[in-house]
Coordinates of C-alpha atoms in Angstrom, one line a residue:
M19 CA 3.3 -4.9 -22.0
K20 CA 1.2 -7.9 -21.5
V21 CA -1.2 -7.8 -18.3
I22 CA -3.7 -10.3 -17.8
F23 CA -6.2 -9.9 -14.4
R24 CA -7.4 -13.0 -12.7
V25 CA -10.5 -11.8 -11.1
D26 CA -14.3 -13.1 -10.7
A27 CA -17.7 -11.5 -10.0
S28 CA -21.1 -13.7 -8.8
L29 CA -24.0 -13.3 -7.0
Q30 CA -21.8 -14.2 -3.8
I31 CA -18.6 -12.3 -4.7
G32 CA -20.6 -9.2 -6.1
T33 CA -19.5 -7.3 -8.8
G34 CA -17.0 -4.6 -7.3
H35 CA -13.7 -6.6 -7.9
V36 CA -14.1 -6.9 -11.5
M37 CA -15.3 -3.0 -11.6
R38 CA -12.0 -1.7 -9.8
C39 CA -10.0 -4.2 -12.4
L40 CA -11.7 -2.8 -15.4
T41 CA -10.7 0.5 -14.2
L42 CA -7.2 -0.3 -13.6
A43 CA -7.3 -2.2 -17.1
E44 CA -8.6 0.9 -19.0
V45 CA -5.7 3.1 -17.5
L46 CA -3.4 0.6 -18.6
K47 CA -4.5 0.0 -22.0
E48 CA -4.5 4.0 -22.4
N49 CA -0.4 3.4 -21.7
G50 CA 0.0 0.9 -24.5
A51 CA -0.5 -2.4 -22.6
N52 CA -2.2 -5.4 -24.1
V53 CA -4.7 -6.5 -21.3
E54 CA -6.9 -9.4 -21.2
F55 CA -9.0 -11.0 -18.4
I56 CA -9.5 -14.7 -16.9
C57 CA -12.7 -14.9 -15.2
R58 CA -15.0 -18.1 -14.1
K59 CA -18.3 -18.5 -15.2
H60 CA -20.1 -18.0 -12.0
K61 CA -24.0 -17.0 -12.1
G62 CA -24.1 -13.4 -12.3
H63 CA -20.4 -13.3 -13.8
L64 CA -19.6 -9.9 -15.6
I65 CA -18.1 -11.5 -18.7
D66 CA -20.0 -9.5 -21.2
K67 CA -19.6 -6.7 -19.2
I68 CA -15.8 -7.0 -19.6
R69 CA -16.1 -7.9 -23.5
S70 CA -18.4 -4.8 -24.0
N71 CA -15.2 -2.6 -22.7
D72 CA -13.2 -4.4 -25.8
F73 CA -11.2 -6.5 -23.6
T74 CA -10.8 -10.3 -24.4
V75 CA -11.8 -12.6 -21.7
F76 CA -10.8 -16.2 -21.1
G77 CA -14.0 -18.0 -19.4
L78 CA -13.5 -20.6 -17.1
E79 CA -16.3 -23.4 -17.0
L80 CA -17.8 -24.2 -13.8
S81 CA -16.4 -27.4 -11.9
A82 CA -19.1 -30.0 -12.0
E83 CA -17.8 -31.9 -8.9
N84 CA -18.1 -28.3 -7.2
T85 CA -14.9 -29.4 -5.2
V86 CA -13.4 -26.2 -3.1
D87 CA -10.6 -25.8 -0.8
N88 CA -11.4 -25.0 3.0
K89 CA -8.2 -23.2 4.1
M90 CA -9.6 -19.6 4.0
L91 CA -12.6 -18.2 4.7
H92 CA -13.5 -17.3 1.2
S93 CA -12.3 -20.2 -0.6
H94 CA -15.4 -21.4 -2.0
W95 CA -15.9 -18.2 -4.0
L96 CA -13.1 -19.7 -6.2
G97 CA -15.6 -22.4 -7.3
T98 CA -13.1 -25.2 -7.6
T99 CA -9.8 -26.0 -5.8
Q100 CA -6.8 -23.5 -6.0
Q101 CA -4.9 -26.3 -7.9
Q102 CA -7.4 -26.8 -10.1
D103 CA -8.1 -23.2 -10.9
A104 CA -4.2 -23.0 -11.5
R105 CA -4.3 -25.8 -14.2
D106 CA -7.0 -24.0 -16.0
C107 CA -4.9 -20.7 -16.0
I108 CA -1.8 -22.4 -16.8
S109 CA -3.6 -23.7 -20.2
I110 CA -4.1 -19.9 -21.1
L111 CA -0.9 -18.4 -19.6
Q112 CA 1.5 -20.7 -21.3
K113 CA 0.4 -19.8 -24.5
T114 CA 1.9 -16.1 -24.1
K115 CA 4.4 -14.0 -22.4
V116 CA 2.9 -12.2 -19.3
D117 CA 4.6 -9.3 -18.2
W118 CA 2.1 -8.7 -15.0
L119 CA -0.5 -11.0 -13.8
I120 CA -2.7 -9.1 -11.7
V121 CA -4.8 -11.2 -9.0
D122 CA -7.8 -9.7 -7.3
H123 CA -9.6 -12.8 -5.7
Y124 CA -10.2 -13.7 -2.0
G125 CA -10.0 -17.3 -2.8
I126 CA -6.5 -17.1 -4.0
D127 CA -3.2 -16.9 -2.0
K128 CA 0.4 -17.9 -2.3
D129 CA -0.1 -21.7 -3.2
W130 CA -2.0 -20.5 -6.6
Q131 CA 0.8 -17.8 -7.0
Q132 CA 3.5 -20.3 -6.9
D133 CA 2.2 -22.9 -8.7
L134 CA 2.0 -20.2 -11.8
K135 CA 5.0 -18.6 -11.0
D136 CA 6.6 -20.0 -14.2
Y137 CA 3.9 -18.2 -16.4
Y138 CA 4.2 -14.5 -15.8
D139 CA 7.5 -11.9 -14.9
R140 CA 5.5 -10.1 -12.3
L141 CA 2.6 -10.6 -9.9
M142 CA 0.5 -7.9 -8.4
V143 CA -2.0 -8.6 -5.8
I144 CA -5.5 -6.4 -5.2
D145 CA -6.5 -7.2 -1.4
D146 CA -8.5 -5.9 1.5
L147 CA -8.5 -8.4 4.3
A148 CA -4.6 -8.9 5.1
D149 CA -5.9 -12.6 6.0
R150 CA -3.8 -14.8 3.7
K151 CA -0.1 -15.2 2.4
H152 CA 1.0 -14.0 -1.0
Q153 CA 4.0 -14.4 -3.2
C154 CA 3.9 -11.2 -5.3
N155 CA 5.6 -7.8 -6.4
I156 CA 3.1 -5.5 -5.5
L157 CA 0.2 -5.5 -3.2
L158 CA -2.6 -3.2 -3.4
D159 CA -4.8 -2.5 -0.6
Q160 CA -7.1 0.5 -0.7
T161 CA -8.5 0.2 2.9
F162 CA -8.1 3.5 4.8
G163 CA -5.9 3.2 7.9
R164 CA -4.2 0.0 6.5
Q165 CA -0.4 -0.2 7.6
P166 CA 2.6 -1.9 6.6
K167 CA 2.8 -4.3 9.6
D168 CA -1.0 -5.6 8.7
Y169 CA 1.1 -7.5 5.7
K170 CA 4.5 -7.9 7.2
K171 CA 4.1 -11.8 7.6
L172 CA 1.8 -12.2 4.3
V173 CA 3.9 -10.9 1.8
P174 CA 8.1 -11.4 0.7
K175 CA 10.2 -8.6 2.3
S176 CA 10.8 -7.3 -1.3
C177 CA 6.9 -6.9 -2.1
E178 CA 6.1 -3.2 -2.9
L179 CA 3.1 -2.5 -0.4
L180 CA 0.7 0.4 -2.1
L181 CA -1.6 1.0 1.0
G182 CA -4.5 3.5 1.4
S183 CA -7.5 4.8 0.2
Q184 CA -5.6 7.4 -1.7
Y185 CA -4.9 4.4 -4.3
A186 CA -8.6 3.8 -5.1
L187 CA -9.2 2.3 -8.3
L188 CA -11.7 5.0 -9.6
R189 CA -12.9 5.6 -13.1
P190 CA -12.1 8.8 -14.6
E191 CA -15.7 10.0 -14.4
F192 CA -15.2 10.8 -10.7
I193 CA -12.0 13.2 -11.2
K194 CA -14.4 14.8 -13.4
W195 CA -17.4 15.4 -11.4
R196 CA -15.3 15.8 -8.1
E197 CA -15.1 19.6 -8.1
Y198 CA -18.4 20.1 -9.3
S199 CA -19.9 17.7 -6.5
L200 CA -17.6 19.4 -3.6
Q201 CA -18.5 22.8 -4.7
R202 CA -22.5 22.2 -4.6
R203 CA -22.2 21.0 -1.1
K204 CA -21.2 24.4 0.0
H205 CA -25.1 25.3 0.4
L206 CA -26.8 22.0 0.6
E207 CA -30.5 21.2 1.1
F208 CA -31.7 17.7 1.5
K209 CA -33.5 17.3 -1.8
Q210 CA -32.0 14.4 -3.4
L211 CA -31.5 10.7 -1.8
L212 CA -29.5 7.9 -3.6
I213 CA -29.8 4.2 -2.5
N214 CA -27.4 1.8 -3.9
M215 CA -26.8 -1.7 -1.7
G216 CA -24.3 -2.8 -4.6
G217 CA -24.6 -4.3 -7.9
V218 CA -26.5 -7.7 -6.9
D219 CA -28.0 -6.8 -3.2
V220 CA -28.3 -10.9 -3.2
D221 CA -29.9 -10.6 0.3
N222 CA -32.8 -7.9 -0.9
V223 CA -31.5 -5.1 1.6
T224 CA -32.9 -2.3 -1.0
W225 CA -36.4 -3.9 -0.3
E226 CA -35.7 -3.4 3.5
V227 CA -34.3 0.1 2.8
L228 CA -37.6 1.2 0.9
E229 CA -39.6 -0.3 3.5
E230 CA -38.0 1.4 6.3
L231 CA -38.2 5.0 4.3
R232 CA -41.8 4.6 4.4
T233 CA -41.7 5.6 8.3
C234 CA -38.8 8.4 7.9
N235 CA -39.7 11.8 8.0
L236 CA -38.6 13.1 5.0
P237 CA -39.1 16.1 3.0
C238 CA -42.4 15.8 1.0
D239 CA -40.5 17.1 -2.4
I240 CA -37.7 14.8 -2.0
N241 CA -36.2 12.8 -4.9
I242 CA -35.2 9.2 -4.3
T243 CA -32.9 7.2 -6.7
V244 CA -32.2 3.7 -6.5
V245 CA -29.5 2.3 -8.5
M246 CA -29.0 -1.8 -9.2
G247 CA -27.5 -3.8 -11.5
G248 CA -29.5 -5.9 -14.1
S249 CA -28.3 -9.1 -12.6
A250 CA -29.9 -8.3 -9.4
P251 CA -32.2 -10.9 -8.4
H252 CA -34.6 -8.8 -6.5
L253 CA -35.3 -6.4 -9.2
E254 CA -38.6 -6.9 -9.9
S255 CA -39.6 -6.8 -6.1
T256 CA -37.6 -3.5 -5.4
R257 CA -39.8 -2.0 -8.6
A258 CA -43.0 -3.2 -6.8
K259 CA -42.1 -1.9 -3.5
V260 CA -41.0 1.6 -5.0
D261 CA -44.6 2.1 -6.0
T262 CA -46.0 1.9 -2.9
L263 CA -43.9 4.8 -1.6
P264 CA -44.9 8.4 -0.8
Y265 CA -42.1 9.9 -2.3
K266 CA -41.0 10.2 -5.6
T267 CA -38.7 7.3 -6.5
V268 CA -37.0 6.0 -9.8
V269 CA -35.2 2.4 -10.4
K270 CA -32.1 2.7 -12.5
I271 CA -30.5 -0.1 -14.0
D272 CA -27.0 -0.7 -14.9
V273 CA -26.0 3.0 -15.1
D274 CA -23.1 4.4 -16.8
N275 CA -23.2 7.7 -15.2
M276 CA -22.7 6.9 -11.3
A277 CA -20.3 9.6 -10.8
E278 CA -23.0 12.3 -12.3
I279 CA -26.0 10.7 -10.3
M280 CA -23.7 10.8 -7.0
A281 CA -22.3 14.4 -7.5
N282 CA -26.2 15.3 -7.7
S283 CA -27.3 13.7 -4.6
D284 CA -27.2 15.1 -0.8
M285 CA -27.1 12.0 1.0
A286 CA -26.7 8.1 0.2
I287 CA -27.9 5.1 1.7
G288 CA -25.5 2.6 0.5
A289 CA -23.2 -0.8 1.1
A290 CA -20.0 -1.0 2.5
G291 CA -18.4 -2.3 -0.7
T292 CA -16.4 -0.6 -3.3
T293 CA -18.8 2.3 -4.0
T294 CA -17.7 3.6 -0.6
W295 CA -14.8 5.3 -2.2
E296 CA -16.5 6.7 -5.1
R297 CA -19.0 8.4 -2.8
C298 CA -15.9 9.3 -0.6
C299 CA -14.3 11.0 -3.8
L300 CA -17.3 13.1 -4.1
G301 CA -17.9 14.1 -1.0
L302 CA -21.1 12.2 -0.6
P303 CA -22.5 12.0 3.0
T304 CA -23.3 8.7 3.2
I305 CA -25.5 6.2 5.8
Q306 CA -23.6 2.9 5.4
I307 CA -24.8 -0.5 6.0
V308 CA -22.4 -3.6 5.8
I309 CA -23.7 -6.4 3.9
A310 CA -20.6 -8.8 4.2
D311 CA -18.6 -9.9 6.9
N312 CA -15.6 -8.7 5.0
Q313 CA -17.1 -5.3 5.2
I314 CA -17.0 -4.8 8.8
D315 CA -13.9 -3.3 9.5
I316 CA -13.5 -0.9 7.0
A317 CA -16.7 0.8 7.5
R318 CA -16.1 1.0 11.5
N319 CA -12.8 2.6 11.0
L320 CA -14.7 5.1 8.6
D321 CA -17.3 5.5 11.0
S322 CA -14.5 6.5 13.7
I323 CA -13.4 9.5 11.8
N324 CA -16.8 10.7 10.8
A325 CA -16.5 10.1 7.5
I326 CA -19.7 7.8 7.0
Q327 CA -22.5 7.2 9.4
L328 CA -22.5 3.3 9.9
I329 CA -26.0 1.4 11.1
N330 CA -26.0 -2.3 11.6
N331 CA -29.6 -2.7 9.8
P332 CA -32.2 -0.5 7.9
H333 CA -34.6 -0.8 11.1
Q334 CA -31.7 2.2 12.4
L335 CA -32.8 4.7 9.6
S336 CA -35.5 6.6 11.1
R337 CA -33.8 7.5 13.9
N338 CA -30.2 8.4 12.2
I339 CA -31.1 10.4 9.0
D340 CA -32.2 13.2 11.7
S341 CA -28.7 13.2 13.4
M342 CA -26.8 12.5 9.7
L343 CA -28.1 16.0 8.9
Q344 CA -26.5 17.7 11.6
S345 CA -22.9 16.1 10.9
I346 CA -23.4 16.7 7.0
D347 CA -20.7 19.4 6.4
K348 CA -18.0 18.0 8.1
M349 CA -18.6 14.0 6.6
S350 CA -18.4 15.6 3.5
L351 CA -15.1 17.2 4.4
V352 CA -13.5 14.2 5.7
S353 CA -14.8 11.8 3.5
S354 CA -13.4 13.7 0.1
S355 CA -10.0 14.0 1.9
L356 CA -9.8 10.0 1.8
V357 CA -9.8 9.7 -2.1
D358 CA -8.9 12.1 -4.6
G359 CA -10.0 10.0 -7.8
K360 CA -6.5 9.7 -9.0
G361 CA -5.5 6.2 -7.7
S362 CA -6.0 4.2 -10.9
A363 CA -3.2 6.7 -12.5
K364 CA -0.9 6.1 -9.3
V365 CA -0.8 2.5 -9.6
A366 CA -0.7 2.4 -13.4
K367 CA 2.1 4.7 -13.2
F368 CA 4.1 2.4 -11.0
I369 CA 3.4 -0.9 -13.0
N370 CA 4.7 0.9 -15.9
S371 CA 7.6 2.4 -14.9
R372 CA 9.0 -0.4 -12.3
E373 CA 10.5 2.3 -10.7
N374 CA 11.1 2.1 -6.9
Y375 CA 8.1 3.2 -4.9
V376 CA 8.4 7.0 -3.9
D377 CA 6.5 8.1 -0.9
S378 CA 4.1 10.6 -1.6
F379 CA 2.5 13.3 0.3
F380 CA -1.2 13.1 1.3
M381 CA -3.1 14.2 4.3
R382 CA -5.8 12.1 6.2
P383 CA -8.6 12.8 8.8
A384 CA -6.9 12.5 12.5
E385 CA -7.6 9.8 15.0
L386 CA -7.3 9.2 18.5
I387 CA -4.1 7.2 17.9
D388 CA -2.7 10.6 16.6
T389 CA -2.8 12.2 20.0
N390 CA 0.7 12.2 20.9
F391 CA 2.0 13.2 17.5
V392 CA 0.3 16.3 17.5
Y393 CA 1.1 16.9 20.7
S394 CA 4.6 16.6 19.8
M395 CA 4.5 19.6 17.6
Q396 CA 3.4 21.5 20.7
T397 CA 7.2 23.3 20.8
K398 CA 8.4 26.5 22.1
E399 CA 9.4 27.7 18.4
I400 CA 5.8 27.0 17.1
R401 CA 4.1 27.8 19.7
K402 CA 5.4 31.4 19.8
Y403 CA 3.4 32.2 16.8
F404 CA -0.2 30.9 18.5
I405 CA -2.2 33.5 20.4
D406 CA -1.8 31.3 23.3
P407 CA 2.0 30.8 23.3
E408 CA 2.1 28.7 26.6
I409 CA 2.5 24.6 25.7
P410 CA -0.4 23.0 27.5
S411 CA -0.1 20.1 29.8
L412 CA -0.6 16.5 28.4
D413 CA -4.0 16.3 30.2
K414 CA -5.4 19.3 28.5
H415 CA -4.1 18.5 25.3
I416 CA -5.8 15.1 25.4
K417 CA -9.4 16.8 26.0
W418 CA -8.8 19.5 23.4
F419 CA -7.7 16.5 20.9
Q420 CA -10.7 14.5 22.0
N421 CA -13.1 17.4 21.5
I422 CA -11.7 18.4 18.2
I423 CA -12.2 14.9 17.2
N424 CA -15.8 14.9 18.3
S425 CA -16.9 18.2 17.0
L426 CA -19.2 19.2 14.1
T427 CA -17.4 22.8 13.2
S428 CA -13.6 21.5 13.6
Q429 CA -11.4 19.0 11.9
L430 CA -7.6 17.9 12.3
F431 CA -5.7 16.2 9.6
I432 CA -2.3 14.7 9.5
L433 CA 0.2 15.7 6.7
M434 CA 1.8 12.6 5.6
L435 CA 4.7 11.5 3.4
G436 CA 4.7 7.8 2.8
A437 CA 4.2 6.4 6.3
L438 CA 5.6 9.5 7.8
K439 CA 3.5 11.8 9.8
I440 CA 5.0 15.3 8.9
G441 CA 2.5 17.8 10.1
V442 CA -0.9 18.9 11.0
L443 CA -3.7 20.9 9.4
R444 CA -6.8 22.0 11.0
V445 CA -9.8 23.7 9.8
D446 CA -12.2 25.4 11.9
N447 CA -15.9 26.8 11.1
I448 CA -16.9 24.0 8.8
E449 CA -20.5 24.9 9.1
G450 CA -20.2 28.4 8.5
G451 CA -19.4 30.4 5.4
E452 CA -15.6 31.1 5.9
L453 CA -13.3 28.3 6.9
E454 CA -10.2 29.2 8.9
I455 CA -7.2 27.1 8.5
S456 CA -3.8 26.8 9.9
I457 CA -0.6 24.8 9.0
I458 CA 2.2 23.0 11.2
I459 CA 5.1 21.4 9.5
S460 CA 7.2 19.3 11.5
P461 CA 10.9 21.2 11.7
N462 CA 12.6 17.9 10.3
Y463 CA 10.7 18.7 6.9
S464 CA 10.3 22.6 6.8
G465 CA 11.4 24.1 3.1
K466 CA 10.5 21.0 1.4
G467 CA 7.3 22.6 0.1
L468 CA 4.9 20.6 2.0
A469 CA 3.1 23.6 3.7
K470 CA 2.4 24.7 0.1
Q471 CA 1.2 20.8 -0.9
A472 CA -1.2 20.9 2.3
L473 CA -2.7 24.4 1.3
Q474 CA -3.3 23.1 -2.0
E475 CA -4.9 19.9 -0.6
I476 CA -7.3 21.9 1.5
E477 CA -8.4 24.6 -1.5
S478 CA -9.0 21.6 -3.7
L479 CA -11.4 19.9 -0.9
T480 CA -13.1 23.4 -0.6
P481 CA -13.9 24.9 -3.8
G482 CA -16.0 28.0 -3.9
R483 CA -15.6 28.6 -0.3
T484 CA -14.0 31.4 1.5
L485 CA -10.6 30.5 3.6
K486 CA -8.8 32.7 6.0
A487 CA -5.5 32.3 8.3
I488 CA -4.7 34.2 11.2
I489 CA -1.1 34.5 11.1
H490 CA 1.6 36.5 13.5
N491 CA 3.0 39.2 12.0
D492 CA 6.7 37.5 12.7
N493 CA 5.7 34.4 10.8
I494 CA 7.5 35.3 7.9
L495 CA 7.1 31.8 6.2
S496 CA 3.4 31.5 6.7
K497 CA 2.7 35.1 5.3
G498 CA 4.8 34.3 2.2
L499 CA 2.9 30.9 1.6
F500 CA -0.7 32.4 1.9
L501 CA 0.3 35.5 -0.4
Q502 CA 1.9 33.5 -2.9
F503 CA -1.5 31.5 -3.1
G504 CA -3.5 34.7 -3.5
Y505 CA -4.4 35.5 0.1
R506 CA -4.9 39.0 1.3
V507 CA -4.8 40.9 4.3
S508 CA -8.5 41.8 5.3
K509 CA -8.0 43.1 9.0
Q510 CA -5.3 43.3 11.8
N511 CA -5.3 42.9 15.7
G512 CA -2.2 43.5 17.4
D513 CA 0.3 41.1 16.6
F514 CA -1.9 38.9 14.1
S515 CA -2.9 39.8 10.8
E516 CA -6.2 37.9 9.1
Y517 CA -5.2 36.6 5.5
R518 CA -8.3 35.7 3.4
K519 CA -9.3 34.5 -0.4
N520 CA -12.4 34.5 -1.4
G521 CA -13.9 31.7 -3.1

């Protein structure tokens, strides 16, 4: 199978698009695909980086006329018109049979894709914006909360949509370090701070962050690690600033062990780019700063579910670090539930198989829009196993739901099967030594093993933690499920028994 990626990096674009394409390319190559890249030679390109990973790269020259389209917000990122870029690519594609053309570029839309339709078999688009039309077979958008309706008028009806952070394209090293990272957060101390404002940081936000940290009340023995790309234009000024800090601080360039660094960090200050999903996978609590307009909506969505703490600029750091430490346990649990690190394998499998997309099980943090769904689960049949079997009024439920969303010690997750909500999982005592969990599956989906998958998922998010469940003695299915997973009765109280599993 022949696969060609069309993707760019530059001082303006950043490095994230190329890095996530490289990740997918590696998985496809491991599965036997012949993978190549087409990249334009912008200042700050990563062509040498791609070639160092043993991929062929066709470099497109910069346009001397510097003529660009103005039809899209990011048209100028292409460095030329779509028509000229298409002609440049056709000169390459016409020499070989291309099974899959994969495009990750905000400056390309259906016009470019239509011009090249005779030179590829199938087309996949990687996007985050949902702001332009595409003519593609698959569209991947790894944005948390992305919905099919966002692309309803932008892609053909036959287009398969792979939407949500469960498809985040992460390197295998993040799966390798995930369990270790989540387990070390069981008893977290604030000793290691990571700063990473992207590979380029053209606006020198790292310098501003370091300047603000001088006024912050950090532990005197804290270790600060700053990670930057070798092409970052303000690298030397950052090094000079580090020398003035009262804390032990090191600057690391073009690291190849980012997952290990993140896993051993207690908190991060980072940009709202593609590294967002890397930090989430490892449950790394993050103060996030938006450094590009296209990052705003994603960052706000994550902040609204307590997956990150969003600030507008570095000057807000001093008053946010202390509040961050109070919510660090819940933030780690919520963020780690968004990304399991297996997105690249999921996408590659779909590309290789060409089978119809099958809705998969996952769980996501509850949002205010889920209020009515959770209330719909309050049936007499389900509530009869509760300590309080009475169905609450809607007003009482709404107040309870809002309190749960804002709580630092409790968290609700919505169980999903593709785009369908099929259940609820609740976690209590997040800051304590023992987590209490409860699971409700919609009657329409009972008996399909979904409660088992939910229990497996919450255990994978809380390695090393003691878990318990309070179960009504008449709830035969729930008792059987927890016994199957190694839980044992630890105490009894009337109609209820406590089932416990030590971490």
